[in-house]
Coordinates of N, CA and C in Angstrom, one line a residue:
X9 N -33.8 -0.2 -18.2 CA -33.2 0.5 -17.0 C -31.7 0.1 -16.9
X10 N -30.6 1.1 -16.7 CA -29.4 0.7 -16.7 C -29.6 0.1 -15.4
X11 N -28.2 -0.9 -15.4 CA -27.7 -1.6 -14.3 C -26.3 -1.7 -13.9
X12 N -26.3 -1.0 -12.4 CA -25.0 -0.9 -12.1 C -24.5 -2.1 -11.4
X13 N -23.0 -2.4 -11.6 CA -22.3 -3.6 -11.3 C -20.9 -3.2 -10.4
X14 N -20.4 -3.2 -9.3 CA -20.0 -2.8 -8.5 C -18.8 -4.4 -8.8
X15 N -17.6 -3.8 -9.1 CA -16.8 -5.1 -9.5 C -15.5 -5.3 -8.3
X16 N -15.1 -6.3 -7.7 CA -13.7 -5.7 -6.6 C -12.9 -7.2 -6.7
X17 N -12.1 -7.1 -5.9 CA -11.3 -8.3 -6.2 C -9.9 -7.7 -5.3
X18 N -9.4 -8.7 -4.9 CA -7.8 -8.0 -4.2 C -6.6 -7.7 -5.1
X19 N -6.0 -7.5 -4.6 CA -4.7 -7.1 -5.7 C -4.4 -8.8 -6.1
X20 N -3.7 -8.3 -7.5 CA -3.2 -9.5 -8.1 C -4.6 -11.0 -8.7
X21 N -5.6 -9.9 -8.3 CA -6.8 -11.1 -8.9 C -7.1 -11.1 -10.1
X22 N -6.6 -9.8 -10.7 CA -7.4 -10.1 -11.9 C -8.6 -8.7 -12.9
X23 N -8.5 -8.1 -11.7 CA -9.8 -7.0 -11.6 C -9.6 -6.4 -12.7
X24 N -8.2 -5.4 -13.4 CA -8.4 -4.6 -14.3 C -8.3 -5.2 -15.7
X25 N -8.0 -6.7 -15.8 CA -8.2 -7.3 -17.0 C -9.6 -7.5 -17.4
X26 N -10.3 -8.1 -16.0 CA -11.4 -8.0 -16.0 C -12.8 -7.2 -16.2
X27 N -12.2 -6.0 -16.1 CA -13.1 -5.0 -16.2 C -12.8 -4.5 -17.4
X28 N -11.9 -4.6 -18.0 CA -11.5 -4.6 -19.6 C -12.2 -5.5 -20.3
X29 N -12.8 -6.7 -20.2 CA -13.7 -7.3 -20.7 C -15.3 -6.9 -20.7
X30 N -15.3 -6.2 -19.9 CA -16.5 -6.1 -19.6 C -16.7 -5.0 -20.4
X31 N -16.0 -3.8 -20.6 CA -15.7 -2.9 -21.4 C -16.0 -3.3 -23.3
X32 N -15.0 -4.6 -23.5 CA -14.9 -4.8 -24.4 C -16.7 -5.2 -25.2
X33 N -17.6 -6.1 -24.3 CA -18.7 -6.5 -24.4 C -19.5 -5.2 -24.4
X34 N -19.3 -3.9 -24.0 CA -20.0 -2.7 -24.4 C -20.2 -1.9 -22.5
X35 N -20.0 -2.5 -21.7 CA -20.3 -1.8 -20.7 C -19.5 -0.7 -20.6
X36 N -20.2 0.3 -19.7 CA -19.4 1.5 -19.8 C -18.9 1.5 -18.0
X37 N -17.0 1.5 -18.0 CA -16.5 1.1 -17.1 C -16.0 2.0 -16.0
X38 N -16.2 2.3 -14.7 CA -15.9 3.7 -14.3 C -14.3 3.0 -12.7
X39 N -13.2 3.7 -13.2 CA -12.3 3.0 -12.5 C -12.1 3.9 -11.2
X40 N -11.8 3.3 -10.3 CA -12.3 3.9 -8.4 C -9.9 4.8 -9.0
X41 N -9.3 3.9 -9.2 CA -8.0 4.1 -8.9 C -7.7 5.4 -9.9
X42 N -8.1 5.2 -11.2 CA -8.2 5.9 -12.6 C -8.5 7.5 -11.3
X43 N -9.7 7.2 -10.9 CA -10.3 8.7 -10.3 C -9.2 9.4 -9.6
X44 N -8.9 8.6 -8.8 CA -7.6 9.1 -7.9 C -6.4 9.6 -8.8
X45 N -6.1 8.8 -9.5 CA -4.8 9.6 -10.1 C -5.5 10.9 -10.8
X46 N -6.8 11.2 -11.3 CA -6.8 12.4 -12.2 C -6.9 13.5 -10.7
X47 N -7.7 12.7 -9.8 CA -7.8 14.1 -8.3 C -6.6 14.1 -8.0
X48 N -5.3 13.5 -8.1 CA -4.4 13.9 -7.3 C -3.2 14.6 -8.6
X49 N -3.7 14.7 -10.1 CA -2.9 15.3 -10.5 C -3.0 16.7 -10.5
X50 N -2.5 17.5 -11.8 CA -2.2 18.7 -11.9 C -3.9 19.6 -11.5
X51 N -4.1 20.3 -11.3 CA -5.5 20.6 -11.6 C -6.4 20.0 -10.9
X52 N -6.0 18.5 -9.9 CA -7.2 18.1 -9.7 C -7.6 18.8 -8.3
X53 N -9.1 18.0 -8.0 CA -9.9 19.0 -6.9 C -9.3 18.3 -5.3
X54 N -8.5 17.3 -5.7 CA -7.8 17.1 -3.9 C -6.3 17.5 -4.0
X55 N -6.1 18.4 -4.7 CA -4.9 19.1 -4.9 C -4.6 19.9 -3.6
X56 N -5.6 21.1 -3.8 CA -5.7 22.2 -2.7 C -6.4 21.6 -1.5
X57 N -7.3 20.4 -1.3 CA -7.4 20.0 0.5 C -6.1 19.0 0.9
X58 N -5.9 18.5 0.4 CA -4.5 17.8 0.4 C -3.3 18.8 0.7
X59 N -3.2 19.8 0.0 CA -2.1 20.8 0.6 C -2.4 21.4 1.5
X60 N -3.3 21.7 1.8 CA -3.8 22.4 2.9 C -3.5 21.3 4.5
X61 N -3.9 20.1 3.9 CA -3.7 18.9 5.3 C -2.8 18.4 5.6
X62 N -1.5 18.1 4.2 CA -0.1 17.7 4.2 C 0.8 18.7 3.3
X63 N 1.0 19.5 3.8 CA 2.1 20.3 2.1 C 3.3 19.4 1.7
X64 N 3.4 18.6 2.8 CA 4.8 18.1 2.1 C 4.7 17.4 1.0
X65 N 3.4 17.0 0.6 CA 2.7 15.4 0.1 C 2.9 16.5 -1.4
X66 N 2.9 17.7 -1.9 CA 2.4 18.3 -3.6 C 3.7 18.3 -3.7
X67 N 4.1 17.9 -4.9 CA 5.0 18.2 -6.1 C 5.0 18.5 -7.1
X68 N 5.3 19.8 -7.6 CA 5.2 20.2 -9.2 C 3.4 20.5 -9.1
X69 N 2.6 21.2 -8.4 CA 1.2 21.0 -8.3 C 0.2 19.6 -8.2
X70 N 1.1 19.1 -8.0 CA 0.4 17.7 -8.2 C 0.6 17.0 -7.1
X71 N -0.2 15.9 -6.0 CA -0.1 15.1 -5.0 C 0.9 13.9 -5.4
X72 N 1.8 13.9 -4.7 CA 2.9 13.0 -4.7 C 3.0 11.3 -4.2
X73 N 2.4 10.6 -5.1 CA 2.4 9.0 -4.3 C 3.0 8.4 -3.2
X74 N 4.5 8.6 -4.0 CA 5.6 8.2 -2.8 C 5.5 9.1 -1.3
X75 N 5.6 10.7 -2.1 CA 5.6 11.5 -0.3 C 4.6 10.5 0.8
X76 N 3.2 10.6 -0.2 CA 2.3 10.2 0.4 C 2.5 9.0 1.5
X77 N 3.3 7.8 0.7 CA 3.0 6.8 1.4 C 4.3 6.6 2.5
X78 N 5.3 7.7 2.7 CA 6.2 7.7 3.7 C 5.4 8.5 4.8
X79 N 4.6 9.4 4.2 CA 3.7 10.2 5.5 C 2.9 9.1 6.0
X80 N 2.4 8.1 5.4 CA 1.5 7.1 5.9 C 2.2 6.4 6.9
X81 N 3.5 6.0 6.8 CA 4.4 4.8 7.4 C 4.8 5.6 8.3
X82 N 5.3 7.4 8.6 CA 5.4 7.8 9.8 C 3.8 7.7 10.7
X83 N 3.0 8.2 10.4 CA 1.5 8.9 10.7 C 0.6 7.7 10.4
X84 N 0.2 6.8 10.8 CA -0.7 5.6 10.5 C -2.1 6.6 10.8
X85 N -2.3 7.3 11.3 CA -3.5 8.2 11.8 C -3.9 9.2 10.3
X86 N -2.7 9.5 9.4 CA -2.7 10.0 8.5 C -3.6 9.5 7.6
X87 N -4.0 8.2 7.5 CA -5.2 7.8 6.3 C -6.4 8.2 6.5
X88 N -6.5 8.1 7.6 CA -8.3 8.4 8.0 C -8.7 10.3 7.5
X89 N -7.4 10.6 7.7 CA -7.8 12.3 7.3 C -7.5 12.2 5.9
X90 N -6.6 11.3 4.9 CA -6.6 11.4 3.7 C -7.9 11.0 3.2
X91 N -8.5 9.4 4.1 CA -9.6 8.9 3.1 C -10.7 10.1 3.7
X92 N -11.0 10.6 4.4 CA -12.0 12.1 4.7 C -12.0 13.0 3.2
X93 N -10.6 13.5 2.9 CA -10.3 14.2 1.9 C -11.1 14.0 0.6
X94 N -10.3 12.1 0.4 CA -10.6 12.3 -1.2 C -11.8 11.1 -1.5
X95 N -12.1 10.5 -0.6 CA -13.3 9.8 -0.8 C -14.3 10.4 -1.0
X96 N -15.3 11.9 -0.6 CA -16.4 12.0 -1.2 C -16.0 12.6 -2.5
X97 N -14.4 13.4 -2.9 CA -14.5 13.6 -4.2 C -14.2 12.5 -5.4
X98 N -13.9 11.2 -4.7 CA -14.2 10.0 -5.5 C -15.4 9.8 -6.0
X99 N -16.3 9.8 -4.5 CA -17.6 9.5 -4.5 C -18.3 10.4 -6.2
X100 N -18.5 11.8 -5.4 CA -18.5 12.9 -6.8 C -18.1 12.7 -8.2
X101 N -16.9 11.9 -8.4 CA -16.5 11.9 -9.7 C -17.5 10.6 -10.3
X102 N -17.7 9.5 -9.6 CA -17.9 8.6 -10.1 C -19.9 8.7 -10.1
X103 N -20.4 9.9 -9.1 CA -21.5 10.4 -10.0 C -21.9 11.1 -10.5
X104 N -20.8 11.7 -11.0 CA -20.6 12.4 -12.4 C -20.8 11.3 -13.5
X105 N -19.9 10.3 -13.5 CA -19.4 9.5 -14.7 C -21.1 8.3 -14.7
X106 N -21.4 7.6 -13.6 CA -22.7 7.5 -13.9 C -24.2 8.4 -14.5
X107 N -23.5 9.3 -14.2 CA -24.6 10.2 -15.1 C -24.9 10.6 -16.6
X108 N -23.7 10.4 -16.8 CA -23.3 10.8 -18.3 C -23.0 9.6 -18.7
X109 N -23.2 8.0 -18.4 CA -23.1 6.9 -19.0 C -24.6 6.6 -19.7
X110 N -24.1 6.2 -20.6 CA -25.7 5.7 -21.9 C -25.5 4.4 -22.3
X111 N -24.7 4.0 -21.4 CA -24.4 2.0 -21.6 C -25.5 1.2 -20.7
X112 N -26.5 0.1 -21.3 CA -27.3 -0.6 -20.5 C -26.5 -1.1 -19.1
X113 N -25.2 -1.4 -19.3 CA -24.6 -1.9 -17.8 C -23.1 -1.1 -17.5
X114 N -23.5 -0.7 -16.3 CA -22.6 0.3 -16.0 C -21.5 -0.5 -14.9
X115 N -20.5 -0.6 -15.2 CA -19.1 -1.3 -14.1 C -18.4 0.0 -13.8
X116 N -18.5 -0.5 -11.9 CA -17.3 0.7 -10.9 C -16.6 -0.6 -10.7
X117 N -15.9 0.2 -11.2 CA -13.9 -1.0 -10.4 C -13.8 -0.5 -9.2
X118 N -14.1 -0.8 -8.1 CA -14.0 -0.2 -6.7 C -13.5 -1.4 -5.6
X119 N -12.1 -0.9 -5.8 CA -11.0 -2.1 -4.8 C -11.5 -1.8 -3.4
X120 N -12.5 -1.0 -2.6 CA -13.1 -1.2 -2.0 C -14.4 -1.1 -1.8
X121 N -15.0 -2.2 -2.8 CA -16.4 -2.1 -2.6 C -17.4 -2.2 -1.3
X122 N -16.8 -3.3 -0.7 CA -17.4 -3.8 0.3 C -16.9 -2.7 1.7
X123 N -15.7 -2.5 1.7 CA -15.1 -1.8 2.9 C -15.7 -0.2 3.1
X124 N -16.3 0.2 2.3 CA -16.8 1.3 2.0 C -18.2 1.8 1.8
X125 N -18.8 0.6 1.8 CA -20.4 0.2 1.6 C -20.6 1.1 0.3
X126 N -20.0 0.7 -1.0 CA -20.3 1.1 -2.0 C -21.5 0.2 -2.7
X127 N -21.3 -1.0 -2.4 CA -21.9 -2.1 -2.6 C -23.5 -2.1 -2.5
X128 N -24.3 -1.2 -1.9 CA -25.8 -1.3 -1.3 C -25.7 0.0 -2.6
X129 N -24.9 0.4 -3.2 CA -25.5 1.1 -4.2 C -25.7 0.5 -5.3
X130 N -25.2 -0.5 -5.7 CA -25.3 -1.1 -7.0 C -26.5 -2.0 -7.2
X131 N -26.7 -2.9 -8.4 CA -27.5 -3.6 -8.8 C -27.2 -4.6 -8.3
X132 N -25.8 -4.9 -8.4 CA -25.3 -6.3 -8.3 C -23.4 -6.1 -8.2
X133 N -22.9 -7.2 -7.9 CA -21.1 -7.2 -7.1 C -21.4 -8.6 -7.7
X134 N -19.4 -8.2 -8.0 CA -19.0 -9.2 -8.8 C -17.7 -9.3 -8.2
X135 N -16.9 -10.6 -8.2 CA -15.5 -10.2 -7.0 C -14.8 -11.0 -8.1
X136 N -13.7 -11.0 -8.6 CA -12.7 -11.8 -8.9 C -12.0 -12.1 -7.9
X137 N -11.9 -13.7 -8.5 CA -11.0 -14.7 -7.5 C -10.1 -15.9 -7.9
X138 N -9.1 -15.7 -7.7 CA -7.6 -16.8 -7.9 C -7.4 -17.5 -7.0
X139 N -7.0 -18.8 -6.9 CA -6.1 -18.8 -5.6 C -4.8 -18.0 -5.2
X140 N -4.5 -18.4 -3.9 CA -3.9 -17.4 -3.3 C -2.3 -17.4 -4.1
X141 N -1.7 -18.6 -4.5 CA -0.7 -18.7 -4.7 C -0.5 -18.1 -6.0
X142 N -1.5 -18.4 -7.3 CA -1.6 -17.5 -8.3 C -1.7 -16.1 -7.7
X143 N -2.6 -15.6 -7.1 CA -2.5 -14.6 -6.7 C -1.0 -14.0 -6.2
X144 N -0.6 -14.6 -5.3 CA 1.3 -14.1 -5.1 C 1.6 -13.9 -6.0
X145 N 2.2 -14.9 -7.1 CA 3.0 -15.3 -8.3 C 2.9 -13.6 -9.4
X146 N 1.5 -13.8 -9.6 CA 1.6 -12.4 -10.1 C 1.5 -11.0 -9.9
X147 N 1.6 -11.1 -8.5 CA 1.9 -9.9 -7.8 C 3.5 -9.3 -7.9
X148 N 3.7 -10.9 -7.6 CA 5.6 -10.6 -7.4 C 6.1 -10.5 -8.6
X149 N 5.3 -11.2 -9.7 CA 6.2 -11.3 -11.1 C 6.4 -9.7 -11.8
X150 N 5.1 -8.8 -11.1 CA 5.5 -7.1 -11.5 C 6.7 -6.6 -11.2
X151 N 7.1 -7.3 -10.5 CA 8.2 -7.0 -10.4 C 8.2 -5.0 -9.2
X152 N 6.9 -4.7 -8.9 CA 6.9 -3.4 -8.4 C 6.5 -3.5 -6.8
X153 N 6.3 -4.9 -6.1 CA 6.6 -5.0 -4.9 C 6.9 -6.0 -4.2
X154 N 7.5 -5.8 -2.9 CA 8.7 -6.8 -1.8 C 7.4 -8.2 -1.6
X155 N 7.6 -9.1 -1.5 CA 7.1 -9.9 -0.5 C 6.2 -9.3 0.6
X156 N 7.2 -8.4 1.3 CA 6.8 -7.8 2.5 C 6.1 -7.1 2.4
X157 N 6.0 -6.3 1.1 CA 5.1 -5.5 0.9 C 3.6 -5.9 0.3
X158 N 3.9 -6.8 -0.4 CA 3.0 -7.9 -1.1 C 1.6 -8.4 0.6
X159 N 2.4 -8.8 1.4 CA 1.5 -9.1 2.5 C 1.0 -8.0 3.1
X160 N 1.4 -7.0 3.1 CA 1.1 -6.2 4.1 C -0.3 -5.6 3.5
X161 N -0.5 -5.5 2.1 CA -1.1 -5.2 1.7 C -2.7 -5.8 1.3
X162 N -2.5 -7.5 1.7 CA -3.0 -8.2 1.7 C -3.8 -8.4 3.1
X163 N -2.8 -8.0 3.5 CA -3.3 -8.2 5.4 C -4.1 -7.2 5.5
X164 N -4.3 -5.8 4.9 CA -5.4 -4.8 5.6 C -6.4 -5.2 4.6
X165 N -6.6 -5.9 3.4 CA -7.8 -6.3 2.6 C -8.6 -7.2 2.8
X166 N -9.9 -6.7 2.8 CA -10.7 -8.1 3.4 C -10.5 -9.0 2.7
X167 N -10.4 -10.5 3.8 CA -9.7 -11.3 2.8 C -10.9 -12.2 1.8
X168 N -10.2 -12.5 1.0 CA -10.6 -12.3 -0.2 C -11.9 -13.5 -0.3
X169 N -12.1 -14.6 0.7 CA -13.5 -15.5 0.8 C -14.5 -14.5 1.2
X170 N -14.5 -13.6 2.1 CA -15.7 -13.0 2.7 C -15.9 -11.9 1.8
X171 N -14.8 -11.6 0.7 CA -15.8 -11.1 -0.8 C -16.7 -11.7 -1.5
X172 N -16.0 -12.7 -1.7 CA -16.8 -13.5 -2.5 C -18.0 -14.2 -2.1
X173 N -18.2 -14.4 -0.8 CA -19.3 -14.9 0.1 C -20.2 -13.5 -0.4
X174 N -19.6 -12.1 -0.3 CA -20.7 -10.8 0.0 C -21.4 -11.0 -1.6
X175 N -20.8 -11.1 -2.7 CA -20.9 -10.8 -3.9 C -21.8 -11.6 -4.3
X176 N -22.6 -11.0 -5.4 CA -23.3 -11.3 -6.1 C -22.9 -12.6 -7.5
X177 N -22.2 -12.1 -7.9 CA -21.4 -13.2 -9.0 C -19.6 -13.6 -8.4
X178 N -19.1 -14.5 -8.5 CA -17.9 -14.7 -8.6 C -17.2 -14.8 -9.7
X179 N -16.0 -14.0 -10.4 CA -15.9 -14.3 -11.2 C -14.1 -15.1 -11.2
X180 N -14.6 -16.0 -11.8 CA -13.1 -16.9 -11.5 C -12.0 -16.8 -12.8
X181 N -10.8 -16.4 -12.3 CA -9.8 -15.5 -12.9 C -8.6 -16.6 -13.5
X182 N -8.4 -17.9 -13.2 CA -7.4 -18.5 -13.3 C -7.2 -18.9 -14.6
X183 N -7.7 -17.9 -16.0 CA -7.6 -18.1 -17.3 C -8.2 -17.0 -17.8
X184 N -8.1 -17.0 -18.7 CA -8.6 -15.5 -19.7 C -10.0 -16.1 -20.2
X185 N -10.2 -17.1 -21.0 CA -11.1 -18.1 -21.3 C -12.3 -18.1 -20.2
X186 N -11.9 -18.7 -19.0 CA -12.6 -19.0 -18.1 C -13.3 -17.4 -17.5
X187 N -12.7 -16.5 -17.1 CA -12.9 -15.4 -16.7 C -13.9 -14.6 -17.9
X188 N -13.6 -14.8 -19.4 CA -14.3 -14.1 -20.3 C -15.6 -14.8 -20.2
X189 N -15.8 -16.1 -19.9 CA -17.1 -16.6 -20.0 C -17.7 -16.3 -18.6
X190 N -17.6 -15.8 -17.8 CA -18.0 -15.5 -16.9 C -18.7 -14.4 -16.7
X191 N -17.5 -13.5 -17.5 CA -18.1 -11.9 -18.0 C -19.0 -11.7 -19.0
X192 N -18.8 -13.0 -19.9 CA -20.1 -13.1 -20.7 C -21.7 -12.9 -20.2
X193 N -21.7 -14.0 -19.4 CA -23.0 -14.3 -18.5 C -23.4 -13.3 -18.1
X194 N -22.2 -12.6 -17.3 CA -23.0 -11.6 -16.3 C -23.6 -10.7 -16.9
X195 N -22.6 -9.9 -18.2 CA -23.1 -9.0 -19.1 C -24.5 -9.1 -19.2
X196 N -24.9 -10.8 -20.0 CA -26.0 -11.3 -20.5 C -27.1 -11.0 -19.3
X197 N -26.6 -11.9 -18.4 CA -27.6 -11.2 -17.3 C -28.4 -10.1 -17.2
X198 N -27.5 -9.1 -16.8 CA -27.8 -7.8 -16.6 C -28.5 -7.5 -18.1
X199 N -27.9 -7.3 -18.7 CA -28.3 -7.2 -20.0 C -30.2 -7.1 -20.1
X200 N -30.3 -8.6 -20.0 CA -31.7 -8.8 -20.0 C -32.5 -8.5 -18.6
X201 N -31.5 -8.0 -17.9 CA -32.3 -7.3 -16.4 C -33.0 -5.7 -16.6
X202 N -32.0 -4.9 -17.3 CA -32.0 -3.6 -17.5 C -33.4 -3.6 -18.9
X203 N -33.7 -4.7 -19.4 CA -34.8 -4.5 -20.5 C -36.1 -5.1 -19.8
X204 N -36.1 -5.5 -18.8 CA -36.8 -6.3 -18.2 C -37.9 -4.9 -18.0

């Protein structure tokens, strides 16, 4: 019986290298962020509720990131009707993509697993975790945001102990090494759960 694995972690933890391993070991990986950029591009299905709720936010047929996130910084009220929008067509896509997965262990990269109660759907949650300072370090070294921006973003995410308290496995990120043998296990785990 396949087994789903619900993976989260904060920014700068670790998560999409992570879930690249897990990938690599054979699981079939479904990305919560991946979904969004295909619904908010050309063609996609939060194209037309999104113009309908913000026009300013499409460009070129496609939902605009930046518009987006200056309509956020005017309109703080503005998310709750965007996540209305495109969360159950997240929801939708990703059970699509569990449907048509034929891998014994199935990984959602879902940067809000917990905030969203995606979590009571899975088998099992897995959180990567750094400390915090590594955590900074390579947020900032992207070179793609402020300090200020860096916290702010940090500040609306649960912080990152009471994930790992919720989760099922922790997976610890402060090496490639260390984090692959982690991902090993769990694979292994599940692995022999889903034949059980």
């Amino acid at each position: 019986m396949t087994q789903w694995l619900g993976l989260t972690g904060s920014i700068g933890m670790g998560k999409s290298t992570t879930a690249q391993m897990f990938a690599d070991l054979g699981a079939a990986v479904w990305d919560a962020d991946a979904a969004v950029h295909r619904l908010y591009d050309v063609g996609g299905l939060a194209v037309a509720p999104m113009q309908a709720a913000f026009p300013d936010a499409i460009e070129n047929g496609a939902v605009s990131r930046p518009v987006l996130k200056r309509i956020l910084m005017a309109d703080p009220d503005a998310l709750s009707r965007i996540e209305a929008i495109v969360h159950p067509l997240v929801r939708a896509d990703r059970a699509d993509f569990a449907a048509q997965a034929t891998a014994q262990v199935v990984v959602f990269d879902i940067p809000l697993l917990f905030e969203t109660g995606s979590d009571t759907e899975m088998d099992a949650t897995a959180c990567v975790s750094v400390d915090p300072g590594t955590q900074r370090a390579r947020v900032l070294a992207r070179g793609t945001l402020t300090e200020a921006q860096f916290q702010a973003i940090v500040a609306k995410q649960m912080p990152n102990d009471d994930k790992c308290a919720r989760a099922t496995y922790v997976i610890p990120t402060r090496s490639l090494p260390e984090a692959r043998a982690a991902v090993a296990e769990i694979m292994q785990t599940l692995t022999d759960s889903a034949h059980a």
